[in-house]
PDB file of C-alpha atoms in Angstrom:
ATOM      1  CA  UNK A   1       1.087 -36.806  -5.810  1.00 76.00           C
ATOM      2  CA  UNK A   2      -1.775 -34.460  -7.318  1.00 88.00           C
ATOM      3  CA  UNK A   3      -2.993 -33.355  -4.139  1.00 93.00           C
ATOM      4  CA  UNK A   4       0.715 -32.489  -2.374  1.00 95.00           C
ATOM      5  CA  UNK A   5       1.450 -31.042  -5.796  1.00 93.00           C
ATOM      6  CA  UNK A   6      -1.730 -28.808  -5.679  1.00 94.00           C
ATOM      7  CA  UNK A   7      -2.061 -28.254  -1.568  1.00 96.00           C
ATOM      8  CA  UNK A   8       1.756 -26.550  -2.546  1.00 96.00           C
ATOM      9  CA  UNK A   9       0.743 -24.878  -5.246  1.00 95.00           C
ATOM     10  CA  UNK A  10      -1.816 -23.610  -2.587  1.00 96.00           C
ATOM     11  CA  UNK A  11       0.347 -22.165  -0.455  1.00 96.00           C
ATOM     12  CA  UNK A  12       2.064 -20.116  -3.001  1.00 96.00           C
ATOM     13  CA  UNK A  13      -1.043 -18.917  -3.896  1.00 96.00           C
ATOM     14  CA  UNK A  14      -2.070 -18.077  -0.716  1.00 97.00           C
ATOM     15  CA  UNK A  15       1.372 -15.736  -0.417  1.00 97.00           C
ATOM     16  CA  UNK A  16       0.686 -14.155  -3.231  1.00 97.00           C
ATOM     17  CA  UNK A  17      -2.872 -13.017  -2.177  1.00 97.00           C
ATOM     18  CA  UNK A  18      -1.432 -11.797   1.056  1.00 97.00           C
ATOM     19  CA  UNK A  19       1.461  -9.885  -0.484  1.00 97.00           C
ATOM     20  CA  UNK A  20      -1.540  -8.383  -3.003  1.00 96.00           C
ATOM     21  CA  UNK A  21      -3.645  -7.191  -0.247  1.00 96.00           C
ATOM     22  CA  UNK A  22      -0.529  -5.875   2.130  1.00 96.00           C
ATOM     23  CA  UNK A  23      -0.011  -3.381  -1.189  1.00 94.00           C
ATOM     24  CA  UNK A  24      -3.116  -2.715  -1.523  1.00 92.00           C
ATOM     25  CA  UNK A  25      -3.189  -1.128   1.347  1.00 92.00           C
ATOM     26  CA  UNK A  26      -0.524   1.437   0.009  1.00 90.00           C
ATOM     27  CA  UNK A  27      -0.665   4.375  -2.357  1.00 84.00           C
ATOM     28  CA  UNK A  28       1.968   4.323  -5.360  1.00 80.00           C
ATOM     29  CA  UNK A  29       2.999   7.676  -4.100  1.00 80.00           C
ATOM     30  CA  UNK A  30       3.584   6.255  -0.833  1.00 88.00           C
ATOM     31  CA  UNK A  31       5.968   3.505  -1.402  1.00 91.00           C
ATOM     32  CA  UNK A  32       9.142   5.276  -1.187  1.00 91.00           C
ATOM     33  CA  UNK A  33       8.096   6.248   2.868  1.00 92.00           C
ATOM     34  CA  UNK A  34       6.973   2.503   3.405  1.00 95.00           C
ATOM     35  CA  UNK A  35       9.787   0.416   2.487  1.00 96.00           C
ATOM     36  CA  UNK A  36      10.574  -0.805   6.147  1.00 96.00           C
ATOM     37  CA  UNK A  37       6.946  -1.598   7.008  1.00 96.00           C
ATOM     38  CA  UNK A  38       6.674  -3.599   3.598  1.00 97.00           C
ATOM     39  CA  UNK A  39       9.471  -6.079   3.961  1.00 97.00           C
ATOM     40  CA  UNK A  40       8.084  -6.588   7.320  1.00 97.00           C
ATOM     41  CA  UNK A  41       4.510  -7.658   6.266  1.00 97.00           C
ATOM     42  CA  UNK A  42       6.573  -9.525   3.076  1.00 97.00           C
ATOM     43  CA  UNK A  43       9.220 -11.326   5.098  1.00 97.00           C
ATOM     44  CA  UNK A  44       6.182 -12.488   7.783  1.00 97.00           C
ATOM     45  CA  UNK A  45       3.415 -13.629   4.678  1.00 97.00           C
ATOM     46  CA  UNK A  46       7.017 -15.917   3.676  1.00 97.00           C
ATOM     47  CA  UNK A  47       7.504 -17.186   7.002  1.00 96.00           C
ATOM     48  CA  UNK A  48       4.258 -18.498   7.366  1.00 96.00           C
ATOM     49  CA  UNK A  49       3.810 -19.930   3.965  1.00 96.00           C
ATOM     50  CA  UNK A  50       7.368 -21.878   3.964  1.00 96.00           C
ATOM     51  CA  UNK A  51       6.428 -23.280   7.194  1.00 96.00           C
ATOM     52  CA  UNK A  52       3.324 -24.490   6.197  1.00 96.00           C
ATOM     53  CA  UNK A  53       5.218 -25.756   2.824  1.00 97.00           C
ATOM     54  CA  UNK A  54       7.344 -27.676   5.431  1.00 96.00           C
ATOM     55  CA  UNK A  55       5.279 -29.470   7.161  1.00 96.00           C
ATOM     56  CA  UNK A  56       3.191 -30.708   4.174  1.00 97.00           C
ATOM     57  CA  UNK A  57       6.521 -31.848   2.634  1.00 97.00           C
ATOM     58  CA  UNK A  58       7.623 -33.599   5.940  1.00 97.00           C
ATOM     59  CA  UNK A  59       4.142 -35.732   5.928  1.00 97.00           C
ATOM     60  CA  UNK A  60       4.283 -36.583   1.945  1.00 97.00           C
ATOM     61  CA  UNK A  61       7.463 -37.473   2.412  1.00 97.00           C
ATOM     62  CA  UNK A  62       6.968 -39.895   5.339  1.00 97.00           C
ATOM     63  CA  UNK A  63       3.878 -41.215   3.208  1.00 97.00           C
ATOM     64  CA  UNK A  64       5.276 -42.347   0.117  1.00 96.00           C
ATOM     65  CA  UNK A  65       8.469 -43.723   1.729  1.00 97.00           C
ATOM     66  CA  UNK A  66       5.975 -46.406   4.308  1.00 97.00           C
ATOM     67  CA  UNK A  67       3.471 -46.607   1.347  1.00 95.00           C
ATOM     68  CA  UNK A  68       6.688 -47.380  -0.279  1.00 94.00           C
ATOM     69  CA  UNK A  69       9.063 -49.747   2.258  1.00 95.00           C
ATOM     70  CA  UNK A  70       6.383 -50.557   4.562  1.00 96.00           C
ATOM     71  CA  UNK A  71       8.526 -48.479   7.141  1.00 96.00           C
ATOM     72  CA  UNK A  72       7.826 -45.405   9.080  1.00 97.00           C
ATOM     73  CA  UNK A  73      10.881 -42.815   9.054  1.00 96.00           C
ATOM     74  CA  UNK A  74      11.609 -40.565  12.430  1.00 95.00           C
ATOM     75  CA  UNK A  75      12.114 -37.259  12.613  1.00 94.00           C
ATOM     76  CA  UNK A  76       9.575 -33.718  12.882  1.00 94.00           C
ATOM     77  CA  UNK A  77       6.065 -35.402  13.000  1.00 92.00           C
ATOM     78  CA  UNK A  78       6.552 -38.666  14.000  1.00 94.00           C
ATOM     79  CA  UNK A  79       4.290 -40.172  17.011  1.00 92.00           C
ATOM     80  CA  UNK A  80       5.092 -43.868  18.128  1.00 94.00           C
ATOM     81  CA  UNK A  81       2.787 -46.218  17.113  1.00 95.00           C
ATOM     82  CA  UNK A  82       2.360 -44.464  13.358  1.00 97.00           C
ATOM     83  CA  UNK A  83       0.290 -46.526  11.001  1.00 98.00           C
ATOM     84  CA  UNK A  84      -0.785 -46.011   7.076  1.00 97.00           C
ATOM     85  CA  UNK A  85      -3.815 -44.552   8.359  1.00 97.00           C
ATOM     86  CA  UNK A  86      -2.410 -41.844  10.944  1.00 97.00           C
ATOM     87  CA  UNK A  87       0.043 -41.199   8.168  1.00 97.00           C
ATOM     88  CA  UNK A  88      -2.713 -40.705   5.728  1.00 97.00           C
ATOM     89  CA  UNK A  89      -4.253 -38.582   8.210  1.00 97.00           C
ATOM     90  CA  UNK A  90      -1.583 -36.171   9.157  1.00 97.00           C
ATOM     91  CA  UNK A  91      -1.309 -35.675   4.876  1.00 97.00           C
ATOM     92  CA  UNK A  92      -4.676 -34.921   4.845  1.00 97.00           C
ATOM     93  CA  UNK A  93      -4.306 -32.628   7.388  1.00 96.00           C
ATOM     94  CA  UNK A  94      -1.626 -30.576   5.719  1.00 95.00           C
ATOM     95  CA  UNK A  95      -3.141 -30.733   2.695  1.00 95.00           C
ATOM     96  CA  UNK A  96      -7.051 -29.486   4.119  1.00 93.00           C
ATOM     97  CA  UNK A  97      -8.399 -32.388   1.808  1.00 91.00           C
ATOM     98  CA  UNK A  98      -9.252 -36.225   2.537  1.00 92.00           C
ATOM     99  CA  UNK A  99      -6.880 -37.540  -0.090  1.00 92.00           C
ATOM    100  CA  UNK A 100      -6.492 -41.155   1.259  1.00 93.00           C
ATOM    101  CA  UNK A 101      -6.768 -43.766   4.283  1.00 95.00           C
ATOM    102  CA  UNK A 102      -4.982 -46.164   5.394  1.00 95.00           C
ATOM    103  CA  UNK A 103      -4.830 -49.403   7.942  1.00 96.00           C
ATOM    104  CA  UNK A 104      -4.396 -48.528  11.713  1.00 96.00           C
ATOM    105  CA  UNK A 105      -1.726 -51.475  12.389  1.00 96.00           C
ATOM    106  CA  UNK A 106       1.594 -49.799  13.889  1.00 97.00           C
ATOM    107  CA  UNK A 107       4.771 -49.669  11.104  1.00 97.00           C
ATOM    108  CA  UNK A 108       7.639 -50.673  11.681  1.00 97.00           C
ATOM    109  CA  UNK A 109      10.145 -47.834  12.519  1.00 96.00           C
ATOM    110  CA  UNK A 110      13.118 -46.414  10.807  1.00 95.00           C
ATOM    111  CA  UNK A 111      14.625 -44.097  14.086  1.00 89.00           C
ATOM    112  CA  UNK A 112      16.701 -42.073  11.924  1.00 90.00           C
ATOM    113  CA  UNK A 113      15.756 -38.296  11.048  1.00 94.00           C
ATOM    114  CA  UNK A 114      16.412 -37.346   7.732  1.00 95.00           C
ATOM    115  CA  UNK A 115      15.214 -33.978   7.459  1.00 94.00           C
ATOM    116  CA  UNK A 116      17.365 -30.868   7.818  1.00 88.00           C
ATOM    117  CA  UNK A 117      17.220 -28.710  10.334  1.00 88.00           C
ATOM    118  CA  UNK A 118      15.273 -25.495   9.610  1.00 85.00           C
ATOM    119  CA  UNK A 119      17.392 -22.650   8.445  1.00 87.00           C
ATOM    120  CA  UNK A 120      15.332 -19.637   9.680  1.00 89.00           C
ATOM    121  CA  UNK A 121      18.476 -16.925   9.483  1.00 91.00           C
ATOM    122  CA  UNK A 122      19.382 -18.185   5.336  1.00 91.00           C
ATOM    123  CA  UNK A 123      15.372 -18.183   4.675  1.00 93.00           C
ATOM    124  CA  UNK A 124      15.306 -14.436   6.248  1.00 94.00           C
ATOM    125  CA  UNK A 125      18.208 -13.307   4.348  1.00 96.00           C
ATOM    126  CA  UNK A 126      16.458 -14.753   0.684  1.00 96.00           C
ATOM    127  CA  UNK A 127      13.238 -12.838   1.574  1.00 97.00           C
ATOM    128  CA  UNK A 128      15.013  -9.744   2.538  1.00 97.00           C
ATOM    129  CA  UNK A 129      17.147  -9.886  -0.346  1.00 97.00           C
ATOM    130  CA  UNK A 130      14.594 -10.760  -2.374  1.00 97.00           C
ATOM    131  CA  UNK A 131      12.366  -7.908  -1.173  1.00 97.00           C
ATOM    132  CA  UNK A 132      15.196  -5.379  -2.023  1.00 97.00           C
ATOM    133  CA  UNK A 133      15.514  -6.795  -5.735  1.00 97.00           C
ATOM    134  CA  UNK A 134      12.032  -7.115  -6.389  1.00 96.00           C
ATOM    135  CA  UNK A 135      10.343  -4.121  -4.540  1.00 96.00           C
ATOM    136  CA  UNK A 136      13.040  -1.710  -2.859  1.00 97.00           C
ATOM    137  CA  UNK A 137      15.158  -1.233  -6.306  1.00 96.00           C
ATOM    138  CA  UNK A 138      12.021  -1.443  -8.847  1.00 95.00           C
ATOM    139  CA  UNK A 139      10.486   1.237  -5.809  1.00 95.00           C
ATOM    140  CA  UNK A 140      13.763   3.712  -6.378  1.00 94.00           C
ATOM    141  CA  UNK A 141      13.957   3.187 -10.346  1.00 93.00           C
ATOM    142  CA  UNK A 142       9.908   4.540 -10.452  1.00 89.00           C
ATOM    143  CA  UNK A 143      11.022   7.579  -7.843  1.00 87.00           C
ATOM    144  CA  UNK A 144      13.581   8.100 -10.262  1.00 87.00           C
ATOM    145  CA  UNK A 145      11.034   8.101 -13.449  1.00 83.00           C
ATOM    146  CA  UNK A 146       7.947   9.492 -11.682  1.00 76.00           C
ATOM    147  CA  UNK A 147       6.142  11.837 -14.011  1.00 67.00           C
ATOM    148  CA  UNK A 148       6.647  15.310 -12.823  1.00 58.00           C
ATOM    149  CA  UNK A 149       8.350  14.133  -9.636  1.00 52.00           C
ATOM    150  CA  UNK A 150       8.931  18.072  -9.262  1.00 49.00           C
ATOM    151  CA  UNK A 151       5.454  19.072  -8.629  1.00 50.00           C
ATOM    152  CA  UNK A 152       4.272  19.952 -12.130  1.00 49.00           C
ATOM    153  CA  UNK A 153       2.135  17.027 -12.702  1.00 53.00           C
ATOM    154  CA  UNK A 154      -1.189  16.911 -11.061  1.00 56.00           C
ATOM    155  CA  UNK A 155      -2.172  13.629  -8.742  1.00 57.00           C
ATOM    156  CA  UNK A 156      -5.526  13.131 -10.470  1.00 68.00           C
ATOM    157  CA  UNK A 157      -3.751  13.304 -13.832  1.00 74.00           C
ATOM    158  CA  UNK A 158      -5.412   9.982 -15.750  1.00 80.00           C
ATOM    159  CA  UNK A 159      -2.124   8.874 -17.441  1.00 78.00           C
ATOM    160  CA  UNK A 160      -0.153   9.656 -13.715  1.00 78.00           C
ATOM    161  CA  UNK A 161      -2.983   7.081 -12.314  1.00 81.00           C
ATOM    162  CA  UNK A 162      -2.329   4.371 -14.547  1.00 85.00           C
ATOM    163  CA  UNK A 163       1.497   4.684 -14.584  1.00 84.00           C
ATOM    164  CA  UNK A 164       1.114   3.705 -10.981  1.00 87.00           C
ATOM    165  CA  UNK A 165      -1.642   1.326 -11.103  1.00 89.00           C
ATOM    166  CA  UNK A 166       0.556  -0.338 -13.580  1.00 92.00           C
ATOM    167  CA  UNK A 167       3.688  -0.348 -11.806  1.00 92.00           C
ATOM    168  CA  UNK A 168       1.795  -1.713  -8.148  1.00 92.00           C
ATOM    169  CA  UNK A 169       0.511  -4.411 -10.390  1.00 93.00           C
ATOM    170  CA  UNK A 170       4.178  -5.010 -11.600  1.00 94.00           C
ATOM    171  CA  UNK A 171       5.256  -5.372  -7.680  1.00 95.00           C
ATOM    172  CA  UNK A 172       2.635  -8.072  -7.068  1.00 95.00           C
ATOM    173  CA  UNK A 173       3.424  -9.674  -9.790  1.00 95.00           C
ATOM    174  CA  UNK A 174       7.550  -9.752  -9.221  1.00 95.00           C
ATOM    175  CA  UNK A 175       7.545 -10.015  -5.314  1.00 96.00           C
ATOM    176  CA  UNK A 176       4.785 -13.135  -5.544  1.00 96.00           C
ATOM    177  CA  UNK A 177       6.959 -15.226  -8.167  1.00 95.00           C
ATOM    178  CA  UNK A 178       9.958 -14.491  -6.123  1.00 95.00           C
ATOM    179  CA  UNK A 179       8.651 -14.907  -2.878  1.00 96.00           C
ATOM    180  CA  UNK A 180       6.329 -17.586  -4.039  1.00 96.00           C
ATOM    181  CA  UNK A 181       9.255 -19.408  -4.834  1.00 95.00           C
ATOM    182  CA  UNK A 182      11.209 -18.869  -1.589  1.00 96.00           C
ATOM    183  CA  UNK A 183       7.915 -20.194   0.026  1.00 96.00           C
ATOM    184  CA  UNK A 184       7.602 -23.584  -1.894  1.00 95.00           C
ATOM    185  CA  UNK A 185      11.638 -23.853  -2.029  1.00 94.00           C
ATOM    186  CA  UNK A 186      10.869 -24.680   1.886  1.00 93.00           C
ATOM    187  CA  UNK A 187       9.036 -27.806   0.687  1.00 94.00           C
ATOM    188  CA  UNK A 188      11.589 -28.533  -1.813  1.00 93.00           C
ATOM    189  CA  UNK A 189      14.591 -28.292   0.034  1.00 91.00           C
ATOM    190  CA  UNK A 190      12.875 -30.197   3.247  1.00 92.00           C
ATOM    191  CA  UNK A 191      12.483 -33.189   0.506  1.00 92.00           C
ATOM    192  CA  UNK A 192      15.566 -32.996  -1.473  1.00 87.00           C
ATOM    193  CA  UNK A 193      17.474 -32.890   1.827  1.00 88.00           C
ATOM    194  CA  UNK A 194      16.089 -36.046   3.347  1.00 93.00           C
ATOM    195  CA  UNK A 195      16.516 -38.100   0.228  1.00 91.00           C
ATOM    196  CA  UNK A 196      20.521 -37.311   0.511  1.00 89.00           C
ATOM    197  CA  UNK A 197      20.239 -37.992   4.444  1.00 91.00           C
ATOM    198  CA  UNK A 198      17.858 -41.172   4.410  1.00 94.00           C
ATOM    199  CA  UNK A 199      19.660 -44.694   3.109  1.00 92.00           C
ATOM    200  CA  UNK A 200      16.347 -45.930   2.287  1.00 92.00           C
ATOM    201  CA  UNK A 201      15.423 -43.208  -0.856  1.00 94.00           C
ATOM    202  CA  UNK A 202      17.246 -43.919  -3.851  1.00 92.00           C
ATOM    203  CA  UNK A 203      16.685 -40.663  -5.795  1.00 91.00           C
ATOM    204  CA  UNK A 204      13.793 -38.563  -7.400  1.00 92.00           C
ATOM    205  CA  UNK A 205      11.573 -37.669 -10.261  1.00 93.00           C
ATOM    206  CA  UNK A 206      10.812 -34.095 -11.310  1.00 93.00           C
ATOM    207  CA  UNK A 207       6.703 -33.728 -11.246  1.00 93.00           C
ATOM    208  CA  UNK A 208       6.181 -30.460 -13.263  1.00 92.00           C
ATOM    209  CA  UNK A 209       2.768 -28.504 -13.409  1.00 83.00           C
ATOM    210  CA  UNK A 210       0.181 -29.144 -16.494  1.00 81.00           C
ATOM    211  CA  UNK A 211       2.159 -26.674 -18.570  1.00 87.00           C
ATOM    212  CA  UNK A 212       5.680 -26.231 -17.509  1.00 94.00           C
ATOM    213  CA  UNK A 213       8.448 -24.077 -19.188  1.00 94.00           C
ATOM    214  CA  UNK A 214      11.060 -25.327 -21.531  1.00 94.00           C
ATOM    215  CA  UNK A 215      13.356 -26.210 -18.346  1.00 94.00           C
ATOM    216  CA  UNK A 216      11.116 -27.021 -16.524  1.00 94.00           C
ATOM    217  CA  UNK A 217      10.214 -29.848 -19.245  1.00 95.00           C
ATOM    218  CA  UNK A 218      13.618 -30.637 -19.789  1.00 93.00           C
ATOM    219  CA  UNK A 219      14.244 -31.244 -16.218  1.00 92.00           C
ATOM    220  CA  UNK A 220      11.123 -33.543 -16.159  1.00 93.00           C
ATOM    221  CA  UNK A 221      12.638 -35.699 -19.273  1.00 93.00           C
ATOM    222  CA  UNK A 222      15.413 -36.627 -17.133  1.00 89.00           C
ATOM    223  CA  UNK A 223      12.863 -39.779 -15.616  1.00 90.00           C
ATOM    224  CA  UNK A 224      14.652 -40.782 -12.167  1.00 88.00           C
ATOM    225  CA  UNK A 225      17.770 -38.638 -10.937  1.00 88.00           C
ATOM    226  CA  UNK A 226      19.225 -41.271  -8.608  1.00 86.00           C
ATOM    227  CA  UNK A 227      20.880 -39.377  -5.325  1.00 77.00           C
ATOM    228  CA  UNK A 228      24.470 -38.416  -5.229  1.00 69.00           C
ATOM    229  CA  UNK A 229      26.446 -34.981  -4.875  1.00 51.00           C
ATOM    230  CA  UNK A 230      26.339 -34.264  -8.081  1.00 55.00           C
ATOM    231  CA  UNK A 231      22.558 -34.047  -8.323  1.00 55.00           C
ATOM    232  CA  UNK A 232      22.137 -32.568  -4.391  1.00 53.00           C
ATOM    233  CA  UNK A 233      20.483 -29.484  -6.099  1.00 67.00           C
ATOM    234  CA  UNK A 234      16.967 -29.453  -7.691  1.00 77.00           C
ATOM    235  CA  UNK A 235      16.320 -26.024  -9.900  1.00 81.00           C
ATOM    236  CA  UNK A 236      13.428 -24.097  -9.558  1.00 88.00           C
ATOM    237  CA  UNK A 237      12.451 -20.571 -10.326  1.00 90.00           C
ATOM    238  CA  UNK A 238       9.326 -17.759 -10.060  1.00 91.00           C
ATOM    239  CA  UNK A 239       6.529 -19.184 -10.461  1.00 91.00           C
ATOM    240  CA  UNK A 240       7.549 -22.713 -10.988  1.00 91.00           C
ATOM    241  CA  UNK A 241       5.326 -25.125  -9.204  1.00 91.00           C
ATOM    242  CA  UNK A 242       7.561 -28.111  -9.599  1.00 93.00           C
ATOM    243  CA  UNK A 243       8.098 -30.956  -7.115  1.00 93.00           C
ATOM    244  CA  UNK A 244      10.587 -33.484  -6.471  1.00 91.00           C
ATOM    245  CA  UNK A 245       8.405 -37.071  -5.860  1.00 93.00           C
ATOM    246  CA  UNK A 246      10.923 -39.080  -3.560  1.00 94.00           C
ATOM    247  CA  UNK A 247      11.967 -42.707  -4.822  1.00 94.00           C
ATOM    248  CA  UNK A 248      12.699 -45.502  -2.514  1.00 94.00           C
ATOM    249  CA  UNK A 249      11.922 -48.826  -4.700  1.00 89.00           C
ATOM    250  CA  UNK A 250      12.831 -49.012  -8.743  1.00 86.00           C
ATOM    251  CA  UNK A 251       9.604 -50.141  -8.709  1.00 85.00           C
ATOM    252  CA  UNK A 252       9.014 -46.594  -9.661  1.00 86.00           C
ATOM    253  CA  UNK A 253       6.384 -45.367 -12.269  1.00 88.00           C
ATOM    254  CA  UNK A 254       6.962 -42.369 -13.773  1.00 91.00           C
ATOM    255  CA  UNK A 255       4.232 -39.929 -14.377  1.00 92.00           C
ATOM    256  CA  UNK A 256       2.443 -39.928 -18.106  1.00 93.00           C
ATOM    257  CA  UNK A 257       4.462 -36.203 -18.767  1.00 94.00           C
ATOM    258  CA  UNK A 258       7.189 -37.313 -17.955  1.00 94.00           C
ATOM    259  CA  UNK A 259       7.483 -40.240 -20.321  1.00 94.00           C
ATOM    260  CA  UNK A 260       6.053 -37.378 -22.579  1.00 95.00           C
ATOM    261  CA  UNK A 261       9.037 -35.376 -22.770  1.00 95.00           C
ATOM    262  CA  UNK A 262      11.744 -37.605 -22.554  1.00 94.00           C
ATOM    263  CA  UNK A 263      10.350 -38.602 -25.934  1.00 94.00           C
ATOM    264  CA  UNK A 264      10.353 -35.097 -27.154  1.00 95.00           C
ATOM    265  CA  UNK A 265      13.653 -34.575 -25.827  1.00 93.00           C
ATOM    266  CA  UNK A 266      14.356 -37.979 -28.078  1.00 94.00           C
ATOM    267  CA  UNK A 267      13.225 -36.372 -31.405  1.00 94.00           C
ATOM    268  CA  UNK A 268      14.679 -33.425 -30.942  1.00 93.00           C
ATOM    269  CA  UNK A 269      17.498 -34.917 -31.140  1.00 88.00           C
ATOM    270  CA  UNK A 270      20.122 -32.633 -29.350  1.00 85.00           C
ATOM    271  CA  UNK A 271      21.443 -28.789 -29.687  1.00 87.00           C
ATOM    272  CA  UNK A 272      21.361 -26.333 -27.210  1.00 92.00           C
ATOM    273  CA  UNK A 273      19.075 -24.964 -24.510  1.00 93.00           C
ATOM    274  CA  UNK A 274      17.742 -21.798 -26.815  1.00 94.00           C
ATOM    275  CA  UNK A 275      17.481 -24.704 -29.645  1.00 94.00           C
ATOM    276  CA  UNK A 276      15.763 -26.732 -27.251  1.00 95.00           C
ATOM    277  CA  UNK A 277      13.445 -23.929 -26.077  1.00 95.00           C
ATOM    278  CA  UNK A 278      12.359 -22.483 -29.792  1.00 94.00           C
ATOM    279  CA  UNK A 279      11.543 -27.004 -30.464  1.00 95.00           C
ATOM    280  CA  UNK A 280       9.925 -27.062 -27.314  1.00 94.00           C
ATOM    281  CA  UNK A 281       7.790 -23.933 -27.996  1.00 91.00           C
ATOM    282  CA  UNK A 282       6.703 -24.785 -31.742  1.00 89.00           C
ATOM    283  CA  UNK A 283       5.785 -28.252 -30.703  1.00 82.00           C
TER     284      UNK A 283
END
């Protein structure tokens, strides 16, 4: 789980660094003129990513359910003849790290395809309204405020310099824990999907990062959320490197932070959220 929780966390990363060096390549003062060519470069650094988020999902998945059942599950990926080891192997592969190995005897086979088709026009549509929230409006508020956006203030002036160093380093920050987000969601979703389309899962677990937020936490406390509609959605936000660790035996083991804040949640004893954040936060 540490290594497809990481190799994601990866990914994110790796957007992030992308979107930093596509405005790097910018002036402040030329952000206005370069909208277009920006959510280009951003939309295309999010494509990438959430594929790659994708396929690593598609071959943990398939992992823990035969490490799990014993049985090999169909679908993108799957090459007759699939064993621990090539299973091991294509993980590894996605992850760019030798995380395990596994015997070479053929599985037996599960034909059915749980995982969703991919939804390239609804991703497209998040990252380009993403990029207008997070870039293209912040970019028209700063026109709006520009220090002598008239002409009477000089482009060397020291405190006109660091008003837009500070804002570009404002934009990285926003449009990577948005996008970020958009690019592990593909992971996410690809998961949370199959669970509600395969017979064999029986729900999830919430595996947060070392030091997750106050929902984040809370969502973790829950232990297993066993699959039905009414928990076919699993909450994320910027900068959240969260996972959802399929179930398919309640055999299950819950991680040691998780046990950790269900008993938190335990003595605090109930209240609402902002209650629950301000315990959370002093303890």
């Amino acid at each position: 789980m540490a290594a497809y929780q990481l190799a994601q966390e990866a990914l994110a990363a790796e957007f992030s660094a992308r979107w930093a060096e596509i405005l790097t390549a910018v002036e402040a003062r030329e952000l206005a003129t370069s909208l277009t060519e920006l959510s280009t470069q951003y939309q295309a650094a999010i494509r990438e990513s959430a594929v790659a988020s994708r396929t690593l999902s598609i071959a943990f998945y398939r992992l823990v359910r035969a490490l799990e059942t014993g049985r090999v599950i169909g679908g993108p990926g799957y090459r007759p003849g699939a064993s621990l080891g090539s299973l091991w192997a294509d993980f590894n592969r996605a992850t760019g790290k030798r995380t395990g190995t596994g015997a070479r005897e053929p599985l037996p086979v599960d034909t059915r395809n749980p995982f969703p088709a991919e939804d390239i026009g609804r991703e497209a549509e998040r990252a380009a309204e993403t990029f207008r929230q997070q870039v293209a409006d912040r970019v028209a508020k700063h026109e709006r405020e520009r220090p002598g956006r008239e002409g009477s203030a000089a482009l060397d002036d020291p405190a006109l310099i660091a008003w837009e160093r500070d804002f570009l380093e404002s934009l990285k920050t926003a449009g990577s824990g948005a996008g970020g987000q958009i690019v592990q969601d593909g992971g996410r979703d690809m998961i949370h999907n199959a669970l509600q389309n395969d017979p064999g899962a029986i729900g999830y677990y919430r595996a947060t990062e070392g030091s997750p937020c106050y929902f984040c936490a809370l969502m973790a406390a829950r232990g297993a959320v066993y699959k039905s509609k009414r928990t076919a959605a699993f909450g994320a936000h910027p900068h959240c490197h969260c996972q959802a660790v399929p179930i398919f035996s309640r055999r299950y083991q819950l991680p040691d932070a998780n046990t950790s804040f269900a008993r938190m949640w335990r003595e605090f004893g109930g209240g609402s959220l902002a209650d629950w954040r301000a315990y959370y936060t002093k303890t």
